[in-house]
Each structure stands twice: as structure tokens, then as C-alpha cells.
mmCIF file of C-alpha atoms in Angstrom:
data_model
loop_
_atom_site.group_PDB
_atom_site.id
_atom_site.type_symbol
_atom_site.label_atom_id
_atom_site.label_comp_id
_atom_site.label_asym_id
_atom_site.label_seq_id
_atom_site.Cartn_x
_atom_site.Cartn_y
_atom_site.Cartn_z
ATOM 1 C CA UNK C 1 -162.828 98.804 -104.503
ATOM 2 C CA UNK C 2 -159.568 96.608 -104.332
ATOM 3 C CA UNK C 3 -156.314 98.420 -103.936
ATOM 4 C CA UNK C 4 -154.001 95.240 -104.149
ATOM 5 C CA UNK C 5 -154.877 91.843 -105.624
ATOM 6 C CA UNK C 6 -157.223 92.444 -108.047
ATOM 7 C CA UNK C 7 -155.820 90.917 -110.994
ATOM 8 C CA UNK C 8 -155.353 87.616 -108.878
ATOM 9 C CA UNK C 9 -159.096 88.172 -107.523
ATOM 10 C CA UNK C 10 -160.128 88.456 -110.866
ATOM 11 C CA UNK C 11 -157.938 85.465 -111.560
ATOM 12 C CA UNK C 12 -159.633 83.010 -109.361
ATOM 13 C CA UNK C 13 -163.065 84.434 -110.493
ATOM 14 C CA UNK C 14 -162.710 84.208 -114.192
ATOM 15 C CA UNK C 15 -161.620 80.239 -113.497
ATOM 16 C CA UNK C 16 -164.679 79.401 -111.675
ATOM 17 C CA UNK C 17 -166.550 80.699 -114.588
ATOM 18 C CA UNK C 18 -164.742 78.903 -116.711
ATOM 19 C CA UNK C 19 -163.211 82.007 -119.200
ATOM 20 C CA UNK C 20 -160.009 79.607 -119.679
ATOM 21 C CA UNK C 21 -158.344 76.198 -118.622
ATOM 22 C CA UNK C 22 -155.656 75.812 -116.168
ATOM 23 C CA UNK C 23 -151.561 75.012 -118.332
ATOM 24 C CA UNK C 24 -150.999 72.092 -119.615
ATOM 25 C CA UNK C 25 -147.924 71.834 -117.540
ATOM 26 C CA UNK C 26 -150.720 72.450 -114.043
ATOM 27 C CA UNK C 27 -149.004 69.296 -111.651
ATOM 28 C CA UNK C 28 -152.037 67.430 -110.406
ATOM 29 C CA UNK C 29 -153.701 67.724 -107.259
ATOM 30 C CA UNK C 30 -152.870 65.614 -104.292
ATOM 31 C CA UNK C 31 -156.331 65.320 -102.095
ATOM 32 C CA UNK C 32 -156.450 62.591 -98.897
ATOM 33 C CA UNK C 33 -153.683 60.833 -100.594
ATOM 34 C CA UNK C 34 -155.620 60.815 -104.435
ATOM 35 C CA UNK C 35 -154.034 62.753 -107.233
ATOM 36 C CA UNK C 36 -155.944 64.391 -109.550
ATOM 37 C CA UNK C 37 -155.088 65.363 -113.207
ATOM 38 C CA UNK C 38 -155.963 68.821 -113.564
ATOM 39 C CA UNK C 39 -153.521 69.967 -116.107
ATOM 40 C CA UNK C 40 -155.915 71.619 -119.586
ATOM 41 C CA UNK C 41 -158.860 71.311 -117.697
ATOM 42 C CA UNK C 42 -161.840 73.913 -116.824
ATOM 43 C CA UNK C 43 -163.161 74.276 -113.282
ATOM 44 C CA UNK C 44 -166.391 72.453 -114.651
ATOM 45 C CA UNK C 45 -164.427 69.724 -115.592
ATOM 46 C CA UNK C 46 -162.132 69.407 -112.509
ATOM 47 C CA UNK C 47 -163.662 66.337 -110.346
ATOM 48 C CA UNK C 48 -165.821 67.189 -107.508
ATOM 49 C CA UNK C 49 -163.286 66.881 -104.590
ATOM 50 C CA UNK C 50 -160.681 69.501 -106.325
ATOM 51 C CA UNK C 51 -163.510 71.653 -106.760
ATOM 52 C CA UNK C 52 -164.556 71.847 -102.872
ATOM 53 C CA UNK C 53 -161.211 72.063 -102.718
ATOM 54 C CA UNK C 54 -160.685 75.535 -104.595
ATOM 55 C CA UNK C 55 -163.745 76.586 -103.311
ATOM 56 C CA UNK C 56 -163.499 76.418 -99.596
ATOM 57 C CA UNK C 57 -160.332 77.860 -100.104
ATOM 58 C CA UNK C 58 -159.911 80.719 -97.843
ATOM 59 C CA UNK C 59 -159.219 84.287 -98.528
ATOM 60 C CA UNK C 60 -156.975 86.550 -96.442
ATOM 61 C CA UNK C 61 -158.468 90.288 -97.119
ATOM 62 C CA UNK C 62 -157.944 93.579 -94.907
ATOM 63 C CA UNK C 63 -160.599 95.511 -94.764
ATOM 64 C CA UNK C 64 -160.221 99.540 -94.773
ATOM 65 C CA UNK C 65 -163.137 101.282 -93.078
ATOM 66 C CA UNK C 66 -163.307 105.321 -92.938
ATOM 67 C CA UNK C 67 -160.528 105.630 -94.805
ATOM 68 C CA UNK C 68 -160.404 109.043 -97.133
ATOM 69 C CA UNK C 69 -159.993 109.415 -100.805
ATOM 70 C CA UNK C 70 -156.290 110.311 -100.509
ATOM 71 C CA UNK C 71 -155.507 107.496 -98.334
ATOM 72 C CA UNK C 72 -156.860 104.842 -100.850
ATOM 73 C CA UNK C 73 -154.871 106.049 -103.058
ATOM 74 C CA UNK C 74 -151.641 106.355 -100.898
ATOM 75 C CA UNK C 75 -151.966 103.340 -100.015
ATOM 76 C CA UNK C 76 -152.575 101.410 -104.082
ATOM 77 C CA UNK C 77 -149.271 103.570 -104.711
ATOM 78 C CA UNK C 78 -147.539 102.563 -101.896
ATOM 79 C CA UNK C 79 -148.867 98.458 -102.602
ATOM 80 C CA UNK C 80 -147.922 98.677 -106.521
ATOM 81 C CA UNK C 81 -145.187 100.527 -106.528
ATOM 82 C CA UNK C 82 -142.853 99.963 -103.190
ATOM 83 C CA UNK C 83 -142.103 104.213 -102.249
ATOM 84 C CA UNK C 84 -144.939 106.465 -102.013
ATOM 85 C CA UNK C 85 -145.520 108.760 -105.074
ATOM 86 C CA UNK C 86 -146.227 112.696 -105.149
ATOM 87 C CA UNK C 87 -149.383 114.005 -105.996
ATOM 88 C CA UNK C 88 -148.190 115.155 -109.278
ATOM 89 C CA UNK C 89 -146.795 111.605 -110.058
ATOM 90 C CA UNK C 90 -150.132 110.218 -109.119
ATOM 91 C CA UNK C 91 -151.750 112.848 -111.260
ATOM 92 C CA UNK C 92 -150.072 111.310 -114.546
ATOM 93 C CA UNK C 93 -152.012 108.451 -114.811
ATOM 94 C CA UNK C 94 -155.152 110.483 -114.454
ATOM 95 C CA UNK C 95 -153.957 112.800 -117.048
ATOM 96 C CA UNK C 96 -152.889 110.107 -119.752
ATOM 97 C CA UNK C 97 -150.072 109.853 -121.311
ATOM 98 C CA UNK C 98 -150.725 111.796 -124.081
ATOM 99 C CA UNK C 99 -150.802 114.944 -121.785
ATOM 100 C CA UNK C 100 -147.825 113.864 -119.493
ATOM 101 C CA UNK C 101 -145.688 113.805 -122.476
ATOM 102 C CA UNK C 102 -147.111 117.473 -123.587
ATOM 103 C CA UNK C 103 -146.489 117.740 -119.914
ATOM 104 C CA UNK C 104 -142.951 116.496 -120.557
ATOM 105 C CA UNK C 105 -142.281 118.348 -123.206
ATOM 106 C CA UNK C 106 -142.520 121.658 -120.669
ATOM 107 C CA UNK C 107 -139.747 120.277 -118.507
ATOM 108 C CA UNK C 108 -137.522 119.419 -120.930
ATOM 109 C CA UNK C 109 -137.566 123.221 -122.171
ATOM 110 C CA UNK C 110 -134.177 125.023 -121.718
ATOM 111 C CA UNK C 111 -135.723 127.187 -119.677
ATOM 112 C CA UNK C 112 -136.627 124.956 -116.780
ATOM 113 C CA UNK C 113 -133.517 122.371 -117.510
ATOM 114 C CA UNK C 114 -130.844 125.839 -117.667
ATOM 115 C CA UNK C 115 -132.184 128.215 -115.895
ATOM 116 C CA UNK C 116 -134.896 126.823 -113.048
ATOM 117 C CA UNK C 117 -133.872 126.176 -109.788
ATOM 118 C CA UNK C 118 -135.190 122.895 -108.275
ATOM 119 C CA UNK C 119 -133.277 120.570 -105.653
ATOM 120 C CA UNK C 120 -132.475 117.493 -106.669
ATOM 121 C CA UNK C 121 -134.984 116.244 -104.193
ATOM 122 C CA UNK C 122 -137.568 118.709 -105.849
ATOM 123 C CA UNK C 123 -136.765 117.171 -109.395
ATOM 124 C CA UNK C 124 -137.159 113.506 -107.684
ATOM 125 C CA UNK C 125 -140.515 114.270 -106.523
ATOM 126 C CA UNK C 126 -141.718 116.334 -109.713
ATOM 127 C CA UNK C 127 -141.773 119.531 -107.980
ATOM 128 C CA UNK C 128 -140.718 120.949 -111.698
ATOM 129 C CA UNK C 129 -144.209 119.398 -113.105
ATOM 130 C CA UNK C 130 -146.032 121.009 -110.112
ATOM 131 C CA UNK C 131 -144.935 124.498 -110.812
ATOM 132 C CA UNK C 132 -145.772 124.184 -114.473
ATOM 133 C CA UNK C 133 -149.528 122.997 -113.347
ATOM 134 C CA UNK C 134 -149.898 125.529 -110.812
ATOM 135 C CA UNK C 135 -149.007 128.018 -113.350
ATOM 136 C CA UNK C 136 -151.689 126.794 -115.441
ATOM 137 C CA UNK C 137 -154.262 126.511 -112.950
ATOM 138 C CA UNK C 138 -153.504 130.142 -112.530
ATOM 139 C CA UNK C 139 -154.040 131.288 -116.451
ATOM 140 C CA UNK C 140 -156.911 128.948 -116.717
ATOM 141 C CA UNK C 141 -159.915 130.473 -117.621
ATOM 142 C CA UNK C 142 -162.042 127.684 -117.164
ATOM 143 C CA UNK C 143 -160.619 126.534 -113.879
ATOM 144 C CA UNK C 144 -162.342 128.066 -110.723
ATOM 145 C CA UNK C 145 -159.044 128.494 -108.345
ATOM 146 C CA UNK C 146 -159.387 127.409 -104.433
ATOM 147 C CA UNK C 147 -155.720 127.019 -103.772
ATOM 148 C CA UNK C 148 -152.350 125.552 -105.575
ATOM 149 C CA UNK C 149 -151.857 123.199 -102.967
ATOM 150 C CA UNK C 150 -150.819 119.321 -103.994
ATOM 151 C CA UNK C 151 -153.975 118.154 -103.554
ATOM 152 C CA UNK C 152 -155.948 120.407 -106.017
ATOM 153 C CA UNK C 153 -153.229 120.410 -108.086
ATOM 154 C CA UNK C 154 -154.079 116.188 -108.622
ATOM 155 C CA UNK C 155 -157.742 117.313 -108.884
ATOM 156 C CA UNK C 156 -156.610 120.040 -111.802
ATOM 157 C CA UNK C 157 -155.057 116.971 -113.554
ATOM 158 C CA UNK C 158 -158.445 115.029 -113.996
ATOM 159 C CA UNK C 159 -159.877 118.033 -116.039
ATOM 160 C CA UNK C 160 -157.290 117.262 -119.104
ATOM 161 C CA UNK C 161 -158.991 114.863 -121.078
ATOM 162 C CA UNK C 162 -162.382 116.329 -120.923
ATOM 163 C CA UNK C 163 -160.888 120.396 -121.576
ATOM 164 C CA UNK C 164 -158.444 119.716 -124.630
ATOM 165 C CA UNK C 165 -158.346 122.561 -126.632
ATOM 166 C CA UNK C 166 -158.306 124.685 -123.705
ATOM 167 C CA UNK C 167 -155.634 123.173 -121.996
ATOM 168 C CA UNK C 168 -153.400 122.966 -125.474
ATOM 169 C CA UNK C 169 -153.777 126.458 -125.481
ATOM 170 C CA UNK C 170 -152.211 126.965 -122.495
ATOM 171 C CA UNK C 171 -149.415 124.960 -123.182
ATOM 172 C CA UNK C 172 -148.551 127.047 -125.726
ATOM 173 C CA UNK C 173 -148.774 130.294 -124.060
ATOM 174 C CA UNK C 174 -146.418 128.894 -120.914
ATOM 175 C CA UNK C 175 -144.212 127.514 -124.077
ATOM 176 C CA UNK C 176 -144.204 131.182 -125.183
ATOM 177 C CA UNK C 177 -143.400 132.572 -122.008
ATOM 178 C CA UNK C 178 -140.603 130.266 -121.514
ATOM 179 C CA UNK C 179 -139.002 130.913 -124.713
ATOM 180 C CA UNK C 180 -139.524 134.889 -123.212
ATOM 181 C CA UNK C 181 -137.652 133.963 -119.746
ATOM 182 C CA UNK C 182 -134.664 131.795 -121.523
ATOM 183 C CA UNK C 183 -133.922 135.035 -123.536
ATOM 184 C CA UNK C 184 -134.554 137.473 -120.530
ATOM 185 C CA UNK C 185 -131.889 134.754 -118.066
ATOM 186 C CA UNK C 186 -128.799 134.167 -119.266
ATOM 187 C CA UNK C 187 -127.878 131.597 -116.246
ATOM 188 C CA UNK C 188 -129.430 129.971 -113.803
ATOM 189 C CA UNK C 189 -131.654 132.008 -111.779
ATOM 190 C CA UNK C 190 -131.465 131.390 -108.360
ATOM 191 C CA UNK C 191 -134.806 133.399 -106.959
ATOM 192 C CA UNK C 192 -137.339 133.863 -109.506
ATOM 193 C CA UNK C 193 -137.376 130.564 -110.853
ATOM 194 C CA UNK C 194 -137.169 128.080 -107.635
ATOM 195 C CA UNK C 195 -140.349 127.059 -106.597
ATOM 196 C CA UNK C 196 -142.313 129.036 -104.812
ATOM 197 C CA UNK C 197 -141.759 132.174 -106.915
ATOM 198 C CA UNK C 198 -142.176 129.819 -110.624
ATOM 199 C CA UNK C 199 -145.883 130.905 -111.152
ATOM 200 C CA UNK C 200 -146.320 134.127 -109.858
ATOM 201 C CA UNK C 201 -142.909 134.901 -112.435
ATOM 202 C CA UNK C 202 -144.684 133.473 -115.439
ATOM 203 C CA UNK C 203 -147.358 135.138 -114.605
ATOM 204 C CA UNK C 204 -145.689 138.407 -114.570
ATOM 205 C CA UNK C 205 -144.257 137.683 -118.114
ATOM 206 C CA UNK C 206 -147.904 137.712 -119.936
ATOM 207 C CA UNK C 207 -147.848 141.256 -118.431
ATOM 208 C CA UNK C 208 -144.620 142.104 -120.039
ATOM 209 C CA UNK C 209 -145.796 140.356 -123.311
ATOM 210 C CA UNK C 210 -149.272 142.374 -123.531
ATOM 211 C CA UNK C 211 -146.884 145.647 -122.898
ATOM 212 C CA UNK C 212 -143.786 144.510 -125.347
ATOM 213 C CA UNK C 213 -141.132 145.108 -122.724
ATOM 214 C CA UNK C 214 -138.123 143.306 -123.906
ATOM 215 C CA UNK C 215 -136.462 140.457 -122.394
ATOM 216 C CA UNK C 216 -133.277 142.414 -121.006
ATOM 217 C CA UNK C 217 -135.475 145.239 -119.518
ATOM 218 C CA UNK C 218 -137.370 142.329 -117.845
ATOM 219 C CA UNK C 219 -134.171 140.899 -116.496
ATOM 220 C CA UNK C 220 -133.395 144.446 -115.225
ATOM 221 C CA UNK C 221 -136.399 144.663 -112.978
ATOM 222 C CA UNK C 222 -136.218 141.320 -111.943
ATOM 223 C CA UNK C 223 -133.051 142.243 -109.968
ATOM 224 C CA UNK C 224 -134.395 145.551 -109.163
ATOM 225 C CA UNK C 225 -137.315 142.822 -107.445
ATOM 226 C CA UNK C 226 -135.208 140.485 -106.091
ATOM 227 C CA UNK C 227 -133.603 143.758 -103.994
ATOM 228 C CA UNK C 228 -137.243 144.677 -102.787
ATOM 229 C CA UNK C 229 -137.574 141.375 -101.313
ATOM 230 C CA UNK C 230 -134.541 142.054 -99.659
ATOM 231 C CA UNK C 231 -136.519 145.439 -98.706
ATOM 232 C CA UNK C 232 -133.574 147.756 -100.309
ATOM 233 C CA UNK C 233 -133.786 149.564 -104.236
ATOM 234 C CA UNK C 234 -136.309 151.918 -104.849
ATOM 235 C CA UNK C 235 -139.828 150.608 -105.461
ATOM 236 C CA UNK C 236 -140.818 148.726 -102.170
ATOM 237 C CA UNK C 237 -143.343 145.340 -102.415
ATOM 238 C CA UNK C 238 -146.134 143.704 -99.672
ATOM 239 C CA UNK C 239 -144.762 140.471 -101.921
ATOM 240 C CA UNK C 240 -143.378 139.104 -98.607
ATOM 241 C CA UNK C 241 -146.855 139.739 -96.399
ATOM 242 C CA UNK C 242 -148.595 137.115 -98.997
ATOM 243 C CA UNK C 243 -146.224 134.346 -98.156
ATOM 244 C CA UNK C 244 -145.596 132.124 -94.995
ATOM 245 C CA UNK C 245 -148.591 130.011 -93.495
ATOM 246 C CA UNK C 246 -151.082 129.208 -96.240
ATOM 247 C CA UNK C 247 -149.734 130.698 -98.945
ATOM 248 C CA UNK C 248 -151.380 127.951 -101.190
ATOM 249 C CA UNK C 249 -154.643 129.144 -100.503
ATOM 250 C CA UNK C 250 -156.249 131.558 -103.723
ATOM 251 C CA UNK C 251 -155.660 134.763 -101.253
ATOM 252 C CA UNK C 252 -152.385 134.697 -100.625
ATOM 253 C CA UNK C 253 -152.033 133.214 -104.174
ATOM 254 C CA UNK C 254 -153.227 135.692 -106.128
ATOM 255 C CA UNK C 255 -151.737 138.465 -103.689
ATOM 256 C CA UNK C 256 -148.567 137.312 -104.492
ATOM 257 C CA UNK C 257 -149.301 137.580 -107.969
ATOM 258 C CA UNK C 258 -150.456 140.763 -108.473
ATOM 259 C CA UNK C 259 -148.241 141.724 -105.015
ATOM 260 C CA UNK C 260 -145.388 140.675 -107.956
ATOM 261 C CA UNK C 261 -147.231 142.447 -111.434
ATOM 262 C CA UNK C 262 -147.635 145.623 -109.340
ATOM 263 C CA UNK C 263 -143.912 146.045 -108.280
ATOM 264 C CA UNK C 264 -143.188 145.390 -111.752
ATOM 265 C CA UNK C 265 -146.105 147.985 -113.501
ATOM 266 C CA UNK C 266 -144.442 150.292 -111.063
ATOM 267 C CA UNK C 267 -140.929 150.130 -112.191
ATOM 268 C CA UNK C 268 -141.839 150.409 -115.864
ATOM 269 C CA UNK C 269 -143.966 153.710 -114.936
ATOM 270 C CA UNK C 270 -141.111 155.048 -113.962
ATOM 271 C CA UNK C 271 -139.118 155.151 -117.427
ATOM 272 C CA UNK C 272 -139.970 156.659 -120.584
ATOM 273 C CA UNK C 273 -139.893 153.580 -122.479
ATOM 274 C CA UNK C 274 -143.264 152.030 -121.160
ATOM 275 C CA UNK C 275 -146.534 153.385 -120.721
ATOM 276 C CA UNK C 276 -147.569 151.005 -117.867
ATOM 277 C CA UNK C 277 -151.316 150.887 -116.599
ATOM 278 C CA UNK C 278 -152.013 148.790 -113.803
ATOM 279 C CA UNK C 279 -153.686 145.136 -113.864
ATOM 280 C CA UNK C 280 -155.036 143.080 -111.102
ATOM 281 C CA UNK C 281 -155.301 139.775 -111.300
#
């Protein structure tokens, strides 16, 4: 595997195989004080001494042993871009242009642009795209969730080209969820639409849609849930028990989704407007 210099090595090998001639303006080569015309010539057309000079040239190569795939990817992007890229940025290449544009469409949704709360640093790292992909992973019936870590998000992006119909359906579902939340929140939502809570909030909306909960009533619930996070309000939650160390792992991720949904369902079960039955992921 060549991390850097593949194009140069390929060009050298192709020239040695007579696959192209040198440019017509290539200057002559001087070997042992003797001039050799090489412009416009294939390798086989060069003087023998010139051929020997080329084939005897030593290329400096750095060989990497016992290197993980992650380290290889990191080295590749550092060498080719000058700065390290995030897993999500690397994932775009794996997804392909078509899918990258579909995800970009979700990133440009009014909810993401006006209501979601991602810091400038998170936006530079494409964490908003990561949060969308984490949501897709949680919604995806074809995906076997291990965690929502950056590594697993990156692996998930490699499924897109071979699972087009299912992934397209998920994109539509998330767009519908975003439309709902855009109606629920008038202003920037600085808690539930932060990166850490974003996927859980969108998963809770799926339950709201099932129950035909009005977006404004959802907004009222969100205020109660935020009070519960502060250990205030009438309905308690164990959401925080699934946060902290290892929070990206499957058990804790699903724990937060179920805790938020549980609070949501208990809140609405106390009203006379909706008939709510508890449901777990």
C-alpha cells in the first residue's frame, strides 16, 4: 500500500514500460560530460547509458510495519492535505459524491442552520454531519449497532453504496423529523439540539410522530425534560446515568434514547390529550 507518492511511482513505471514519451521540450541529459537528447523519446528509444542512469536511481522509501488501518488512513490524509481530517471528513470519500450531497442537504436544513447548537469548532470538524449519521445508525433497521463512536460512524459510511434504498428512506425520515422540530422550536435550542443530545432528541421525535403529538406540545415537553436534567420538575429521568465515560457505546446510547422516550411518554400519559403506551428501542 502506497500512502504518498503513488502517482509519481506510477508515472515512473509507465515510462519504463514505454506507455508515454517524454515532453518535446525536455532538456537534454548530461552523463559523464556527454549530452544525450531525450526529448520526445520513449524509454526504449533512449541511449543505453541514459536508461542505466534511470534504472539505477535509488528512490527513498519509508516503510511502515505493524500499522493499523486507522493509522494508515490518518497518515494518508495528513500527507495529502497538510492537516489531519476527522473521521467524518474521511467518511465522505467512502460515501461517494451522491450520498455526501444528500447528507449535506440535511446539514443545510433550516433546523441545522438556525436551531441546532454546534460550536464553531464542532462545525469545522463536521460534527453536525456526524450527529446526523449517528441518528441514521440508531434508526437503521439494517445496521447492527456497536457504538456511535467516530470509528463506527466511519465504518457506517462504507455501507451507503451497497444499501441505497434503505439509506435513502432514512434520509427522508430524518428530513421529516427535522421539519417537525423546526416547528417545535422558535429559536436556537441550546440543550436538546447540542451534539451530545441530538440523536436522542430526533429518536424521540419518531415517537411523537407515531402518537401525532403536536410540535408545540413537544416543545412544552422539552422544557420539562430540561428541568428533569437539572433534577427539577414533576417527572424525573435517569438519563444522566447513561452519560459520562463510555457514553458512545451501544448500551449507554440506547439507554439514553430509552430514558428520553420514557420521560416523554410519562409526561404525556399524565395529560388527557394523548393516550400513550410505553415503548423501548
